[in-house]
CSV table of C-alpha atoms in Angstrom, one decimal:
chain,number,residue,atom,x,y,z
A,273,MET,CA,-10.1,15.5,-17.7
A,274,PRO,CA,-7.7,16.7,-15.6
A,275,HIS,CA,-4.2,14.9,-14.1
A,276,MET,CA,-4.4,12.6,-10.4
A,277,SER,CA,-1.4,12.3,-8.8
A,278,GLY,CA,-1.9,8.1,-7.4
A,279,GLY,CA,-2.2,10.2,-4.0
A,280,GLU,CA,-5.3,12.1,-4.8
A,281,LEU,CA,-6.8,8.4,-7.2
A,282,ALA,CA,-6.2,6.7,-4.2
A,283,LYS,CA,-7.9,8.9,-1.9
A,284,GLU,CA,-11.2,8.8,-4.6
A,285,LEU,CA,-11.8,5.2,-4.6
A,286,ASP,CA,-11.3,5.3,-1.0
A,287,GLY,CA,-13.8,7.5,-1.3
A,288,ALA,CA,-15.9,5.4,-3.7
A,289,ARG,CA,-15.0,2.3,-3.0
A,290,PRO,CA,-13.3,1.9,0.3
A,291,GLU,CA,-12.8,-1.6,-0.2
A,292,THR,CA,-10.7,-1.5,-2.5
A,293,ARG,CA,-6.8,-1.8,-1.9
A,294,VAL,CA,-4.5,0.4,-3.2
A,295,LEU,CA,0.0,-0.5,-3.5
A,296,PHE,CA,1.6,1.9,-4.3
A,297,VAL,CA,4.8,1.6,-5.6
A,298,SER,CA,7.7,4.4,-6.0
A,299,GLY,CA,11.1,5.3,-6.1
A,300,TYR,CA,11.8,7.7,-3.4
A,301,ALA,CA,12.3,6.8,0.4
A,302,GLY,CA,9.9,5.8,2.0
A,303,GLN,CA,9.9,8.8,4.0
A,304,THR,CA,9.2,10.7,1.0
A,305,VAL,CA,6.5,9.2,0.1
A,306,LEU,CA,5.1,9.9,3.2
A,307,ASP,CA,5.0,13.2,3.3
A,308,HIS,CA,2.8,12.9,0.9
A,309,ARG,CA,0.2,11.3,3.5
A,310,VAL,CA,-1.3,9.2,0.8
A,311,VAL,CA,0.6,5.7,2.3
A,312,ASP,CA,0.9,3.9,5.3
A,313,VAL,CA,5.2,2.0,3.9
A,314,ASP,CA,4.2,-1.1,6.2
A,315,TYR,CA,1.7,-1.5,4.6
A,316,ASN,CA,0.4,-0.7,1.6
A,317,PHE,CA,3.7,1.3,-0.4
A,318,LEU,CA,6.9,-0.8,-2.1
A,319,GLN,CA,10.3,0.7,-3.0
A,320,LYS,CA,12.0,-0.3,-6.0
A,321,PRO,CA,13.9,-2.0,-6.6
A,322,PHE,CA,11.8,-5.5,-5.8
A,323,THR,CA,12.0,-9.0,-7.0
A,324,LEU,CA,8.5,-10.5,-8.3
A,325,THR,CA,8.5,-12.5,-5.0
A,326,GLN,CA,8.3,-9.5,-3.0
A,327,LEU,CA,5.8,-8.2,-5.2
A,328,ALA,CA,4.0,-11.5,-5.0
A,329,ASN,CA,3.8,-11.4,-1.3
A,330,LYS,CA,2.8,-7.9,-0.8
A,331,VAL,CA,0.4,-8.7,-2.2
A,332,ARG,CA,-0.7,-11.4,-1.1
A,333,ALA,CA,-0.5,-9.6,2.5
A,334,MET,CA,-3.0,-7.0,1.5
A,335,LEU,CA,-5.7,-9.1,-0.5
A,336,ASP,CA,-5.0,-11.5,2.9
A,337,TYR,CA,-5.3,-8.3,5.5
A,338,SER,CA,-8.3,-7.5,7.2
A,339,PRO,CA,-9.3,-4.0,8.6
A,340,ASN,CA,-10.6,-6.1,11.4
A,341,SER,CA,-8.2,-7.5,11.6
A,342,SER,CA,-5.6,-7.4,15.3
A,343,PRO,CA,-2.6,-5.4,14.6
A,344,ALA,CA,-0.4,-8.2,16.0
A,345,ARG,CA,-2.5,-9.2,12.3
A,346,LEU,CA,-0.7,-6.5,10.4
A,347,ALA,CA,3.0,-7.0,12.0
A,348,GLU,CA,3.2,-10.8,10.8
A,349,THR,CA,0.9,-9.9,7.6
A,350,ILE,CA,3.8,-7.0,6.8
A,351,LYS,CA,7.0,-9.3,8.1
A,352,ARG,CA,5.9,-11.7,4.9
A,353,CYS,CA,7.6,-9.0,3.2
């Protein structure tokens, strides 16, 4: 089986199961991650190091968020992280 990057896996998942939420975790700066064009730094990215509380808040925010939500709802959800 060929190796797959996290971004490639996320794209495969999105095609097969678009309802699946993906959280990217990296020690790289947000801009570096953005350059790979698979991550919304405000929504599904958590930069290392992080606390367990930050992880729990990010996961909760991702579970609460719906693509049908208003931009204000997304901003409110992200703010909690």
